[in-house]
Every structure is written in structure tokens, then in C-alpha cells.
CSV table of C-alpha atoms and ligand atoms in Angstrom, one decimal:
chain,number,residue,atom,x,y,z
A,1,UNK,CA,212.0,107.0,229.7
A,2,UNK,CA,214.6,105.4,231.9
A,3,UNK,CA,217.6,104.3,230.1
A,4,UNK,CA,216.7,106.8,226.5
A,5,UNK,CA,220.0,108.4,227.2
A,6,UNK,CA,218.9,111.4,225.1
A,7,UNK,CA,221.5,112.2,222.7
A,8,UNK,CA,225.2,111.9,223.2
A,9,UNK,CA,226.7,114.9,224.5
A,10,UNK,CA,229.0,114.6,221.2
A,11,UNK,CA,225.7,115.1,219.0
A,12,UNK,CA,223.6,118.1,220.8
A,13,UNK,CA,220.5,118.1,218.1
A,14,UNK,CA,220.2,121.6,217.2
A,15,UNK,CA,216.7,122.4,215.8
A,16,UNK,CA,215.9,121.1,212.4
A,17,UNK,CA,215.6,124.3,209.7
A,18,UNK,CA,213.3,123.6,206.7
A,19,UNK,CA,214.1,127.4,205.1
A,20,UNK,CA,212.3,129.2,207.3
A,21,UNK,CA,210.9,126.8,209.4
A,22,UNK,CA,212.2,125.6,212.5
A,23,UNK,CA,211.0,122.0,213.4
A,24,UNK,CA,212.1,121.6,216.8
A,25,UNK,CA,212.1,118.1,218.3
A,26,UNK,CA,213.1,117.2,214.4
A,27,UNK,CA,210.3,114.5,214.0
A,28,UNK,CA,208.5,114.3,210.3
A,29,UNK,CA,205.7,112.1,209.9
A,30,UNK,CA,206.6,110.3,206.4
A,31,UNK,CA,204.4,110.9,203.8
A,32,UNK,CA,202.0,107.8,203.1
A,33,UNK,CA,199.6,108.0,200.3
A,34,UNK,CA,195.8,107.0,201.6
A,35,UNK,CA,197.5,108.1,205.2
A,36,UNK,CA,198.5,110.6,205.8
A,37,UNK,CA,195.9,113.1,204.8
A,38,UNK,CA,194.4,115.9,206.7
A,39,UNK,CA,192.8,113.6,209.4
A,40,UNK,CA,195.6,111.2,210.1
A,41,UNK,CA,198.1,114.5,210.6
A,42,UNK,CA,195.5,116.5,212.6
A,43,UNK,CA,195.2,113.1,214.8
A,44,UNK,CA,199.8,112.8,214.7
A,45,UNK,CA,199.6,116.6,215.6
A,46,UNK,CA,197.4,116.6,219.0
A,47,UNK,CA,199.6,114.2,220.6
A,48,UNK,CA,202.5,116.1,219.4
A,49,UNK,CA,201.3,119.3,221.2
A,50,UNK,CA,202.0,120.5,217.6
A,51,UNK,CA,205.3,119.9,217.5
A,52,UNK,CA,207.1,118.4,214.0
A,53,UNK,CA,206.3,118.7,210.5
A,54,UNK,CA,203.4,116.0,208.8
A,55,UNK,CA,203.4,115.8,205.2
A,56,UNK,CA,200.7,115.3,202.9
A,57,UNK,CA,200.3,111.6,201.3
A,58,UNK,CA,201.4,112.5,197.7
A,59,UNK,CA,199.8,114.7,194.8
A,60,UNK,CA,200.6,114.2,191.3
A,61,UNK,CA,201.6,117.5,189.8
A,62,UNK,CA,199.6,116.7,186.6
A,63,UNK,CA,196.3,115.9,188.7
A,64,UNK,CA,197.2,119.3,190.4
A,65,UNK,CA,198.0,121.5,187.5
A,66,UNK,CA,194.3,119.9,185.8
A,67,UNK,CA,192.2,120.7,188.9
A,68,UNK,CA,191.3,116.8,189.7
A,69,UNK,CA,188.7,117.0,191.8
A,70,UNK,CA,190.2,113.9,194.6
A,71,UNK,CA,193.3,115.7,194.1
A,72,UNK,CA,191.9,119.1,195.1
A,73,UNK,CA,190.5,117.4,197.9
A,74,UNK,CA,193.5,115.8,199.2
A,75,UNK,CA,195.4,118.8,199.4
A,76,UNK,CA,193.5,120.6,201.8
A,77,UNK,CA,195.3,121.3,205.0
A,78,UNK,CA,193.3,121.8,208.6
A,79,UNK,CA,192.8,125.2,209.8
A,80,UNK,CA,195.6,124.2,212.4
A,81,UNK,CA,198.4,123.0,210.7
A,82,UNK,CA,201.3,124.9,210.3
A,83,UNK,CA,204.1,124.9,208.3
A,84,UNK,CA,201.5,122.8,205.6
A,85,UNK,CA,203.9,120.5,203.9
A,86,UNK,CA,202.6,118.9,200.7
A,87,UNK,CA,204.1,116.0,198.6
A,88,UNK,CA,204.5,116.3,195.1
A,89,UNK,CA,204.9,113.2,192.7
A,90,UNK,CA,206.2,114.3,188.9
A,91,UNK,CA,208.3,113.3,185.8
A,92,UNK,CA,208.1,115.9,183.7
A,93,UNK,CA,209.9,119.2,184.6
A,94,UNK,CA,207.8,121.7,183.2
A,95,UNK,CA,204.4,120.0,184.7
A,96,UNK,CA,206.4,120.1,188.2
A,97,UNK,CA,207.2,124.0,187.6
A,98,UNK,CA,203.7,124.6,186.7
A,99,UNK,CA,202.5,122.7,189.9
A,100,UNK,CA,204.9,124.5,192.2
A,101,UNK,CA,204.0,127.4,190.3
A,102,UNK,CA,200.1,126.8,191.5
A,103,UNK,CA,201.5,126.3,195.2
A,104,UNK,CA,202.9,129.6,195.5
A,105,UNK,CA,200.8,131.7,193.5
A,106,UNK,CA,197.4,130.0,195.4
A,107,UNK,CA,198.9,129.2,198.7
A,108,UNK,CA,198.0,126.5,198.9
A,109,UNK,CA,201.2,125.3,201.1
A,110,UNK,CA,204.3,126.6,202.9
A,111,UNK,CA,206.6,124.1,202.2
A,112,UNK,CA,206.9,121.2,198.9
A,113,UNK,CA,208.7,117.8,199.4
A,114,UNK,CA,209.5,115.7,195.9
A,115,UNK,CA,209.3,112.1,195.8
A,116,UNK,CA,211.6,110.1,194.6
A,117,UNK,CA,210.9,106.7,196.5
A,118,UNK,CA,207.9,105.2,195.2
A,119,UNK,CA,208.6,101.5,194.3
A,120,UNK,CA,205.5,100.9,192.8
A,121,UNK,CA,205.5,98.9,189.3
A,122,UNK,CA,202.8,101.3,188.0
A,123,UNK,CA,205.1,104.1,188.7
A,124,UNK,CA,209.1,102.5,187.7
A,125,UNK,CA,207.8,101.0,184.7
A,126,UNK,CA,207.4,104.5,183.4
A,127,UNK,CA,211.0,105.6,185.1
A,128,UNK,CA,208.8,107.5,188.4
A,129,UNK,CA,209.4,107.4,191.8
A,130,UNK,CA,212.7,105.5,193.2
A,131,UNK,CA,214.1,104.7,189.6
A,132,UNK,CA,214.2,108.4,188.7
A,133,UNK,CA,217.4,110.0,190.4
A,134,UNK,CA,219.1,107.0,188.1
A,135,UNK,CA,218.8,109.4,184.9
A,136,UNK,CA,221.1,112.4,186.7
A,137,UNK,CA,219.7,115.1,184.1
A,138,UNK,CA,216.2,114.5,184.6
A,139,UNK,CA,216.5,114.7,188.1
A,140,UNK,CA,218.4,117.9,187.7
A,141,UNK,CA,216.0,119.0,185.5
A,142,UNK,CA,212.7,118.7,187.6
A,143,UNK,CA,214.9,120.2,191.2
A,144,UNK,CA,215.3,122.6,189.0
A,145,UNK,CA,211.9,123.8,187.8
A,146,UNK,CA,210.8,123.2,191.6
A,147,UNK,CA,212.8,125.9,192.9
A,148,UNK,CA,212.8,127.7,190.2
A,149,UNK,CA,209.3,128.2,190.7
A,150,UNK,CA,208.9,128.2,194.4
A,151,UNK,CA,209.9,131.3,195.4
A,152,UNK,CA,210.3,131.8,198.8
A,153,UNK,CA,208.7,128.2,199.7
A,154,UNK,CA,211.7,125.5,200.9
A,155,UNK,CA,211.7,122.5,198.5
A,156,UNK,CA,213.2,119.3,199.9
A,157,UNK,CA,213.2,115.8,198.3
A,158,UNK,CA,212.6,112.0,199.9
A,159,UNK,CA,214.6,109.2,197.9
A,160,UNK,CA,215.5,105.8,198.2
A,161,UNK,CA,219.2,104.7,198.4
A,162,UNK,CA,218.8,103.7,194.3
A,163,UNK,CA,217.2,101.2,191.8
A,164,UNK,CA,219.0,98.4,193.6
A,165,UNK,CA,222.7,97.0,195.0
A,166,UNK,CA,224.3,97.4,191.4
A,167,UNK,CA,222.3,100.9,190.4
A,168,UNK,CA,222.7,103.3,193.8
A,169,UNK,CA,222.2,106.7,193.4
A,170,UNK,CA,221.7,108.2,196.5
A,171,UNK,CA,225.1,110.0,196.6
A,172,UNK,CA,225.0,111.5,193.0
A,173,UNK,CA,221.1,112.3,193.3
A,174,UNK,CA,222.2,114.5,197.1
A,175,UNK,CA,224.8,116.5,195.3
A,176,UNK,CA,222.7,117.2,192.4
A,177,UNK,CA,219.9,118.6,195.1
A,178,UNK,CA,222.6,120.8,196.5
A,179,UNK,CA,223.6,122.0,193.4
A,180,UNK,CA,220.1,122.9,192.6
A,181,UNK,CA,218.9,124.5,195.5
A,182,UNK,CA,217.0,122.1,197.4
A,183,UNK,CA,216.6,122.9,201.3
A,184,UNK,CA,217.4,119.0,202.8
A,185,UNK,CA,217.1,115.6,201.7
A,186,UNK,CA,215.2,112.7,203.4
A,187,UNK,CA,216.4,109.4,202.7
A,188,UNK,CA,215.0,105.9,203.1
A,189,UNK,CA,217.4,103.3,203.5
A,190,UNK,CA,215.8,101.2,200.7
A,191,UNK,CA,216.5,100.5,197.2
A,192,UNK,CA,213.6,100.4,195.0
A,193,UNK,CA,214.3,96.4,194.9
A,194,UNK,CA,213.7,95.5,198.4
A,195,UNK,CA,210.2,97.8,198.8
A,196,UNK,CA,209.6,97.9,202.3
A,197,UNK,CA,211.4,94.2,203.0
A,198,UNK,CA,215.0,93.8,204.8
A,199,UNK,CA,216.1,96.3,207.4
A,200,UNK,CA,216.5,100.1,206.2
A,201,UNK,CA,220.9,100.4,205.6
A,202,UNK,CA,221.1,103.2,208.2
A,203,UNK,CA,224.8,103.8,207.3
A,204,UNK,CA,223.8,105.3,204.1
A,205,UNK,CA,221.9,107.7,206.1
A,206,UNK,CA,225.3,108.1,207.5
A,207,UNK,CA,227.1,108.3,204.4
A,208,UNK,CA,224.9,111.1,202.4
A,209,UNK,CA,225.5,113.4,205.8
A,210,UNK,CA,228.9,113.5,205.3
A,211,UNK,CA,228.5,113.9,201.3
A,212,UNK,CA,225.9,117.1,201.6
A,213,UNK,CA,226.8,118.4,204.6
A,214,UNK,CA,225.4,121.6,203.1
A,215,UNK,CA,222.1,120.9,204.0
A,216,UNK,CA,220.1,119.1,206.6
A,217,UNK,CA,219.8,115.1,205.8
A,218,UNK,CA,216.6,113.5,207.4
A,219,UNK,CA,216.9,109.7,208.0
A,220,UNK,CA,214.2,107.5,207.2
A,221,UNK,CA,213.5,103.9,207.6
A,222,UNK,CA,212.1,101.2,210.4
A,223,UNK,CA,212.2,103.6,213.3
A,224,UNK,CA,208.8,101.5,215.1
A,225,UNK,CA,209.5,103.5,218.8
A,226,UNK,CA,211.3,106.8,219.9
A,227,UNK,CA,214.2,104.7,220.9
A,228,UNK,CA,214.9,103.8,217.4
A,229,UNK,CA,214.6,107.6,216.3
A,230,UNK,CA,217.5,108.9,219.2
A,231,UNK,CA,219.4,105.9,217.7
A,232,UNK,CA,218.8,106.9,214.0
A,233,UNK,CA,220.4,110.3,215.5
A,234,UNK,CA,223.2,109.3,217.0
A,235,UNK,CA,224.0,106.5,215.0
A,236,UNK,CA,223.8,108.2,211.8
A,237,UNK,CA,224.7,112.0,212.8
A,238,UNK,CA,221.2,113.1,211.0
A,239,UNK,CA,219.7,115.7,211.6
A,240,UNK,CA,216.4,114.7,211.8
A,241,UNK,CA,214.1,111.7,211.7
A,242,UNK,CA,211.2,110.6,209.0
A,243,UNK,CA,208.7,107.9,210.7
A,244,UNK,CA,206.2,106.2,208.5
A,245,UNK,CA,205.0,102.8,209.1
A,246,UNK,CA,205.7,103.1,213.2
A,247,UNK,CA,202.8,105.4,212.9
A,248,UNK,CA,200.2,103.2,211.3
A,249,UNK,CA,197.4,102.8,214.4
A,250,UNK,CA,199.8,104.4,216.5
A,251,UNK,CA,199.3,108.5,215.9
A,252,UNK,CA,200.4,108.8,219.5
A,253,UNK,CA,204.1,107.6,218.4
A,254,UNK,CA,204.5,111.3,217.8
A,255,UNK,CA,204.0,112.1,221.9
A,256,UNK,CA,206.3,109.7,222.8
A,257,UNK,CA,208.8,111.1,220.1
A,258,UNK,CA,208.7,114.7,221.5
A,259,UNK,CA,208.9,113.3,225.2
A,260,UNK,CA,212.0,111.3,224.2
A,261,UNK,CA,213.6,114.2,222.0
A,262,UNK,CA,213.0,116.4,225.2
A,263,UNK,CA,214.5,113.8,227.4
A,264,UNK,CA,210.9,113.8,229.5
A,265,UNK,CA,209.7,110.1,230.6
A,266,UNK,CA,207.5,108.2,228.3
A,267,UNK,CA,204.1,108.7,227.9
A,268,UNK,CA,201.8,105.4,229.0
A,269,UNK,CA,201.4,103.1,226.6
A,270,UNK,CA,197.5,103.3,225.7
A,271,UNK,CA,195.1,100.2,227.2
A,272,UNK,CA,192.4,99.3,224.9
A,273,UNK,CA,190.0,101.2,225.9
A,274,UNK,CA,192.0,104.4,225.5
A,275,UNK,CA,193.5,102.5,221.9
A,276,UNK,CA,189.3,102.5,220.9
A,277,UNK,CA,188.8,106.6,222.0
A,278,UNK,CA,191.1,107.1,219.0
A,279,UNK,CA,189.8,104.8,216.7
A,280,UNK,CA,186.5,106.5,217.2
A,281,UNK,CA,188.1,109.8,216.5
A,282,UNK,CA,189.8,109.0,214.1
A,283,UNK,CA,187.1,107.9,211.7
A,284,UNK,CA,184.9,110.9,212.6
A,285,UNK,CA,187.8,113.2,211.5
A,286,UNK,CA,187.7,111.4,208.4
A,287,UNK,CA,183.8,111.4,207.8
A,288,UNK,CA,184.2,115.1,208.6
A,289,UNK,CA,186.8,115.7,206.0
A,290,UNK,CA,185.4,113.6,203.2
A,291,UNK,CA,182.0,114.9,204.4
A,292,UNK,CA,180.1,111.9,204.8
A,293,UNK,CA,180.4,110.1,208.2
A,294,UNK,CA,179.8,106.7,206.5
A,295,UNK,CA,181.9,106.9,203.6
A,296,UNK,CA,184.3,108.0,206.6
A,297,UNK,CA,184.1,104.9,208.6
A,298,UNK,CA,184.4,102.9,205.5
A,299,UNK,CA,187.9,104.7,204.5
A,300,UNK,CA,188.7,104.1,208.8
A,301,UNK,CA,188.6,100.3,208.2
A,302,UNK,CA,192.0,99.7,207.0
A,303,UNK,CA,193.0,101.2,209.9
A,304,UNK,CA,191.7,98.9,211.9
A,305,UNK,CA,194.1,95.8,212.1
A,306,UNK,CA,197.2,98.3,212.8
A,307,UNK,CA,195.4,99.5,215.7
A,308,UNK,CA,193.9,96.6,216.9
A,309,UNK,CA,197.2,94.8,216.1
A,310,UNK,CA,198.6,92.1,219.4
A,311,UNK,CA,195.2,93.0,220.8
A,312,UNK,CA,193.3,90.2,221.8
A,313,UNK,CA,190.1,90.4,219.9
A,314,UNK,CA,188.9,87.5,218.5
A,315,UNK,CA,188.8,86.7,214.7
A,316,UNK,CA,184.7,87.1,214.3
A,317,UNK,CA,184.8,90.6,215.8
A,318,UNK,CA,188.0,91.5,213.6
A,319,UNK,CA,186.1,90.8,210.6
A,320,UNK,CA,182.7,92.8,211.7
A,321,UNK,CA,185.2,95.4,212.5
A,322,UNK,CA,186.1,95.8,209.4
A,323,UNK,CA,182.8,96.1,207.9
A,324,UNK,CA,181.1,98.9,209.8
A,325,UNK,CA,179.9,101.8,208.1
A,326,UNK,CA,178.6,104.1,210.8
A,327,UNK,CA,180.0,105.4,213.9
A,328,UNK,CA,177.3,104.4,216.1
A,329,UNK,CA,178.1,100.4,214.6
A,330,UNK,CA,181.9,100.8,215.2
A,331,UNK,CA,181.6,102.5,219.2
A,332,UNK,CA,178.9,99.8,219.8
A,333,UNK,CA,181.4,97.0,218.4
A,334,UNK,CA,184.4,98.4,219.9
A,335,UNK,CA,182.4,98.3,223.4
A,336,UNK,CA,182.1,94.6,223.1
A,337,UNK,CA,185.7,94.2,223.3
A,338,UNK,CA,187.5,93.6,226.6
A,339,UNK,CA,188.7,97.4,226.8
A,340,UNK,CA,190.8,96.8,230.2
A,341,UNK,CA,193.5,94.9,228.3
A,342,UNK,CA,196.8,96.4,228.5
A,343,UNK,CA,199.4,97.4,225.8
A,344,UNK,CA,200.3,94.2,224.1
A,345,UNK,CA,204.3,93.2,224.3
A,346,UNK,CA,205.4,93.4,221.3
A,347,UNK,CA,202.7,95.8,219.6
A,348,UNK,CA,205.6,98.5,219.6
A,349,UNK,CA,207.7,96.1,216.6
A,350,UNK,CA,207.5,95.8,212.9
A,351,UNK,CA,203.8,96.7,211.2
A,352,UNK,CA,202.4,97.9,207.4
A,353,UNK,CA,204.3,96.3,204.5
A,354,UNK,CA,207.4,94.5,205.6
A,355,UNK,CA,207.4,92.5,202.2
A,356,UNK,CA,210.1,93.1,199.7
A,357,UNK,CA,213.2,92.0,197.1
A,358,UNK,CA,210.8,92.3,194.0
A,359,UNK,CA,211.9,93.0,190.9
A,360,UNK,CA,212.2,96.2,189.9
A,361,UNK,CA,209.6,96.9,186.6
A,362,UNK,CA,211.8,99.3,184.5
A,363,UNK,CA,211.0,100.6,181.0
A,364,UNK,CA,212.8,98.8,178.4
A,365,UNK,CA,216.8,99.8,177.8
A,366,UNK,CA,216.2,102.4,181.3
A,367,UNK,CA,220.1,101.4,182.9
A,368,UNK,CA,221.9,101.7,179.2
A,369,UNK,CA,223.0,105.1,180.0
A,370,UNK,CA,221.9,107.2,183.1
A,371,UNK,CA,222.6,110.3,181.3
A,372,UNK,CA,220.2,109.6,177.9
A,373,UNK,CA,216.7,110.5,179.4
A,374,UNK,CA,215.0,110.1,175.8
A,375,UNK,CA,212.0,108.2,176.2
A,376,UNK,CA,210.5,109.3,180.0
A,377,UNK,CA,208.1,111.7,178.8
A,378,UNK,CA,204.4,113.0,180.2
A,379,UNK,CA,202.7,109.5,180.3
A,380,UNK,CA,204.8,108.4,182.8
A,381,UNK,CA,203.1,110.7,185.1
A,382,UNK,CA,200.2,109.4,186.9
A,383,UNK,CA,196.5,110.2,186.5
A,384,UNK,CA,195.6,110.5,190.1
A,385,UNK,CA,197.3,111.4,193.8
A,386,UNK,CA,197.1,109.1,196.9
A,387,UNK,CA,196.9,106.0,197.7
B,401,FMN,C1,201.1,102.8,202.9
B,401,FMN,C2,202.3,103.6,202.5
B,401,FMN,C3,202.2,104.6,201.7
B,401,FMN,C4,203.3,105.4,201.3
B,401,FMN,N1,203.2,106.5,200.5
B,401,FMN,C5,204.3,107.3,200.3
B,401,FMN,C6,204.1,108.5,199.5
B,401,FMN,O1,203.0,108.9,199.1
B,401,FMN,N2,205.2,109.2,199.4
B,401,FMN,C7,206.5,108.8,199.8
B,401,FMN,O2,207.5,109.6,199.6
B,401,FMN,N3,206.6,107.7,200.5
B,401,FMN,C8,205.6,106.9,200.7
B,401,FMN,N4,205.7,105.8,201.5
B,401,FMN,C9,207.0,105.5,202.1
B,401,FMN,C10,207.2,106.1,203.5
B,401,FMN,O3,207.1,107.5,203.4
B,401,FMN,C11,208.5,105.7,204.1
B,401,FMN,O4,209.6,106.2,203.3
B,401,FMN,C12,208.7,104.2,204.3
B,401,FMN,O5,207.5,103.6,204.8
B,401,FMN,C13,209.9,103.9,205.2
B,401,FMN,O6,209.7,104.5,206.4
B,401,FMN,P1,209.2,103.6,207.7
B,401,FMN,O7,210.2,102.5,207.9
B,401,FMN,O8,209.3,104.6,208.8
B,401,FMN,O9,207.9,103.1,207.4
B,401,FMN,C14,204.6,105.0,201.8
B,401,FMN,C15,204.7,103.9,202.7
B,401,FMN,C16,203.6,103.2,203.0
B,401,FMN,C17,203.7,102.0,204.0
């Protein structure tokens, strides 16, 4: 890693504490609903050595607290992962009690992240997700219930920087966390406007550090090599790094993140053939967790295109890529391919959803007053978890 100057002398990175657990290089894999489930971590985690914390893709308290059967599914963590850190989604403070409440009493995890970024119309239109923090007592309402009911489990909480340029919350919704209890905030440079479009406002990373400096502040947002992650670190002074859509076909992002956080050179970039080992693995974990190999393969295809991405595989094998639906079909196809090719230039840039500045769906009179939270009620919670 010639050149990855480590971190600057005037920012040693001291190990990242979630309560009682010590992340050490501080490297989270974001949480990405239909992503990031016990496969996808399990695959992040080998070439981590098991280093860094992997979150769950996110569970709606509701489904969790009613047994849903896909929901029970998704939260089921591999014998090897340790601390398990599971997403929660919820609206309603006593249903997020109750699921914390289920967490602790079941153990069914060792640490609980809240989310408070999703952007999705389904989910704003009730007042979820990113447009949440906006109404301060809610917010401080459903922090409240989580730790309240979490015993000895650390809570954290991932939000966007606010609604959008004219509603920000970020600063209010950190000291609120504080005042509540919560362990450390992540935060993705986004407002719930842009989606995943624009370039993440690192200097709001910056800004909430020196607002909370109570508690550790995780950055978040377009960190696509381990370069960007020592930058996010010394740039912003946070304490620890969130990487999402870097990730996507890339699991062994997480290797070259330890190797750069522990100043070692960087890992080889993967050739094709190596790039097609992990597809195949990849897709057997999942058939293995979902316990059917081909309804396995078939939830691997829209992995495909991330990890084939700069590749050059022509258009026709694309597409009968991303119809297999056994393993035997997707080793034989992948073995067709010219698997000598080297890492593409470029492939290490931008990838997943770059789109963005959509209107944000809000329910009707949401901005009149942030403090009047009459109206956000149990429907706004959603019926099912993931993606
Ligand atoms: C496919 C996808 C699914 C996501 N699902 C979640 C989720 O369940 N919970 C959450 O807090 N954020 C979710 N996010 C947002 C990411 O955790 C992350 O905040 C965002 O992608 C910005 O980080 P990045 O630039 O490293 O990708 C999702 C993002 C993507 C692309």
C-alpha cells in the first residue's frame, strides 16, 4: 500500500468501543437490506480474518415482535459471528421496546443499531426512516424505549444528515441520542432528498464529532477503496468508518480495509478467475442458509453485475448469467469466461445506486411543526424486514 500514509500522527485511531465491544481496525459493514444477511457477512468476515463489526440488513420491530416467519429467518446469525449486530427499523416506541425487549430476553444478538436513513417513499410517506429524527420527540421517544429495554446490549443509531438542505437534523437528532443513552452514532452524509445521488457531505461527518463528542461518531458515505476510508478518518476526525455500496461484489474490500488500517501493503486485486471462486461461494452460502441450493442461486443473481462489473464478458453470457438456477449451471458458465483477465481499472469506483435528488414523499402537513408528532402512529411501520 505504498503511498496509504496510514493515519496522521495527529489522529492515532484508537480502537473503536461499541459498549463492550472493541472493533479494532474500526471498519463496519453498512447494513443493506437483501445484503447483508448471514451469507454476505460470513463471506465480508473471512477476508477480514474476523476483524470489524457486519450488521444485519434491517428487521422491522413489528415483523419481529409477531414472529414473521422471513423475519425470523433473516435474523439468524452464523455460528461464527461475533459481536452479532442486528438492525432494527421502527416508528412506534413501545413496538421498538417490545422488540429490544425480545433481543435481550432471547439472545438473539449482542448489539442493536436503529435506522434512521431509509429514503424509501414506502417508508417517508408514513414519517419512517430518514424523515423521522425531523419530529425531535418521537425520536426521543423510541432511543428511549431501546435502551430502556436493552439492558446490557449497546444501542447505536445510523441517520442521514436530515429530510433535505432546508430540514437538517443531524445535529439535534446526535444530541438527543446522547441524552438518551445511545452508545455512537453512524452517519451518512445524505439527506433523505438526494438517496444515494451527489457525493456523501463528509464535513458533517465532521461537524456531529465535534457536537457529540461524547460518544463515538462513525462516518458513512462513498468510501469505494481503503484509501477513501483512512481519508474519511483523517479528514473528518471519526472514529470509525461505515462501508456499504463499496462492498457490493467486492466482500474482499474488508481485507484490504484491515491491511490499510494496519498499515500492511494491499492485498492483490482479484483476476477473474479468483473474482468467479467467490461468486461460486457465495451463492452456495446462500442456498445453504435459505436451504435450497437453487432458490440460493436465484437470490445470487443480483449479485452478479457488481461482481462481474468492468469485466469483459460479453452481453449474451451476462444475461445467461443471470438466469442460472443451479450451481453446477453457474461454475459451468462462469468457466466459459476468459478467467485470466486482470482486475479491471476502474472497477475499484462508484457501484449500486448512485441515483438521487427525488423528492422526498412526506405525509401531509409532516414539516408544520417538528415538535407535534400527532398522526405517525403503528401503520407507518412496515409489514416485512429486508430488502
Ligand atoms: C441495496 C441497499 C440497501 C440498503 N439497506 C439499508 C438498511 O437496511 N439499513 C440502513 O440503515 N441503510 C441501508 N442502506 C444504506 C447503507 O447502509 C449506506 O448508508 C449507504 O449505502 C451509504 O453508504 P455507501 O456510500 O458506503 O454505500 C442500503 C443501501 C443500499 C445500496
Amino acid at each position: 500500500m505504498d503511498g496509504m500514509t496510514a493515519l496522521a500522527p495527529s489522529s492515532p485511531h484508537a480502537p473503536l468501543a461499541i459498549g463492550p465491544h472493541t472493533v479494532q481496525p474500526p471498519v463496519v459493514l453498512a447494513p443493506m437490506a437483501g445484503i447483508t444477511n448471514a451469507p454476505f457477512r460470513t463471506l465480508c468476515r473471512e477476508f477480514s480474518g474476523g476483524k470489524g463489526l457486519f450488521v444485519s440488513e434491517m428487521i422491522t420491530t413489528r415483523a419481529l415482535v409477531e414472529r414473521n416467519e422471513k423475519t425470523m429467518q433473516l435474523i439468524h446469525f452464523d455460528a461464527t459471528e461475533t459481536p452479532r449486530s442486528i438492525q432494527l427499523y421502527g416508528v412506534d416506541p413501545v413496538t421498538v421496546g417490545k422488540a429490544v425487549r425480545m433481543i435481550v430476553d432471547e439472545d438473539l444478538a449482542d448489539h442493536i443499531d436503529l435506522n434512521f436513513g431509509c429514503p424509501v417513499p414506502k417508508v417517508t410517506r408514513k414519517g419512517g426512516g430518514s424523515v423521522l429524527p425531523y419530529k425531535r420527540p418521537l425520536l426521543r421517544a423510541i432511543l428511549h424505549e431501546a435502551v430502556g429495554n436493552a439492558g446490557d446490549l449497546p444501542v447505536t443509531m445510523k441517520m442521514r444528515k436530515g429530510i433535505d438542505d432546508d430540514h437538517i437534523t443531524f445535529l439535534d437528532a446526535g444530541r438527543i441520542a446522547v441524552e438518551e443513552g445511545v452508545t455512537a452514532i453512524a452517519l451518512h452524509g445524505r439527506t433523505a432528498a438526494q438517496h444515494y445521488g451527489g457525493t456523501a457531505d463528509w464535513d458533517a461527518i465532521a461537524r456531529l464529532k465535534e457536537h457529540v463528542p461524547e460518544i463515538p461518531v462513525l462516518g458513512n458515505g462513498d468510501i469505494w477503496c481503503a484509501e477513501d476510508a483512512l481519508r474519511m478518518m483523517r479528514e473528518t476526525g471519526c472514529d470509525g468508518v461505515v462501508v456499504g455500496r463499496g462492498c457490493l461484489g467486492r466482500p474482499w474490500l474488508f481485507g484490504d480495509l484491515v491491511a490499510a488500517f494496519e498499515g500492511g501493503g494491499e492485498p492483490a486485486a482479484p483476476t477473474l478467475r479468483e473474482v468467479a471462486e467467490v461468486m461460486v461461494r457465495h451463492a452456495t452460502l446462500l442456498g445453504e442458509w435459505i436451504g435450497d441450493e437453487s432458490r440460493g442461486v436465484v437470490d445470487f443473481r443480483k449479485h452478479v453485475a457488481w461482481y462481474l462489473k468492468g469485466f469483459s464478458v460479453g452481453s449474451e453470457m451476462r444475461k445467461r448469467l443471470a438466469v442460472t438456477s443451479s450451481l453446477d449451471e453457474l461454475g459451468a458458465q462462469l468457466s466459459e469466461l476468459d478467467l485470466d483477465q486482470s482486475w479491471p481499472v476502474g472497477a475499484d469506483g462508484p457501484r449500486g445506486r448512485t441515483s438521487g435528488n427525488n423528492r422526498v414523499v412526506l405525509p401531509d402537513g409532516w414539516l408544520k411543526d417538528p415538535y407535534d408528532c400527532a398522526g405517525v402512529g403503528e401503520d407507518a411501520e412496515l409489514d416485512t424486514s429486508g430488502g
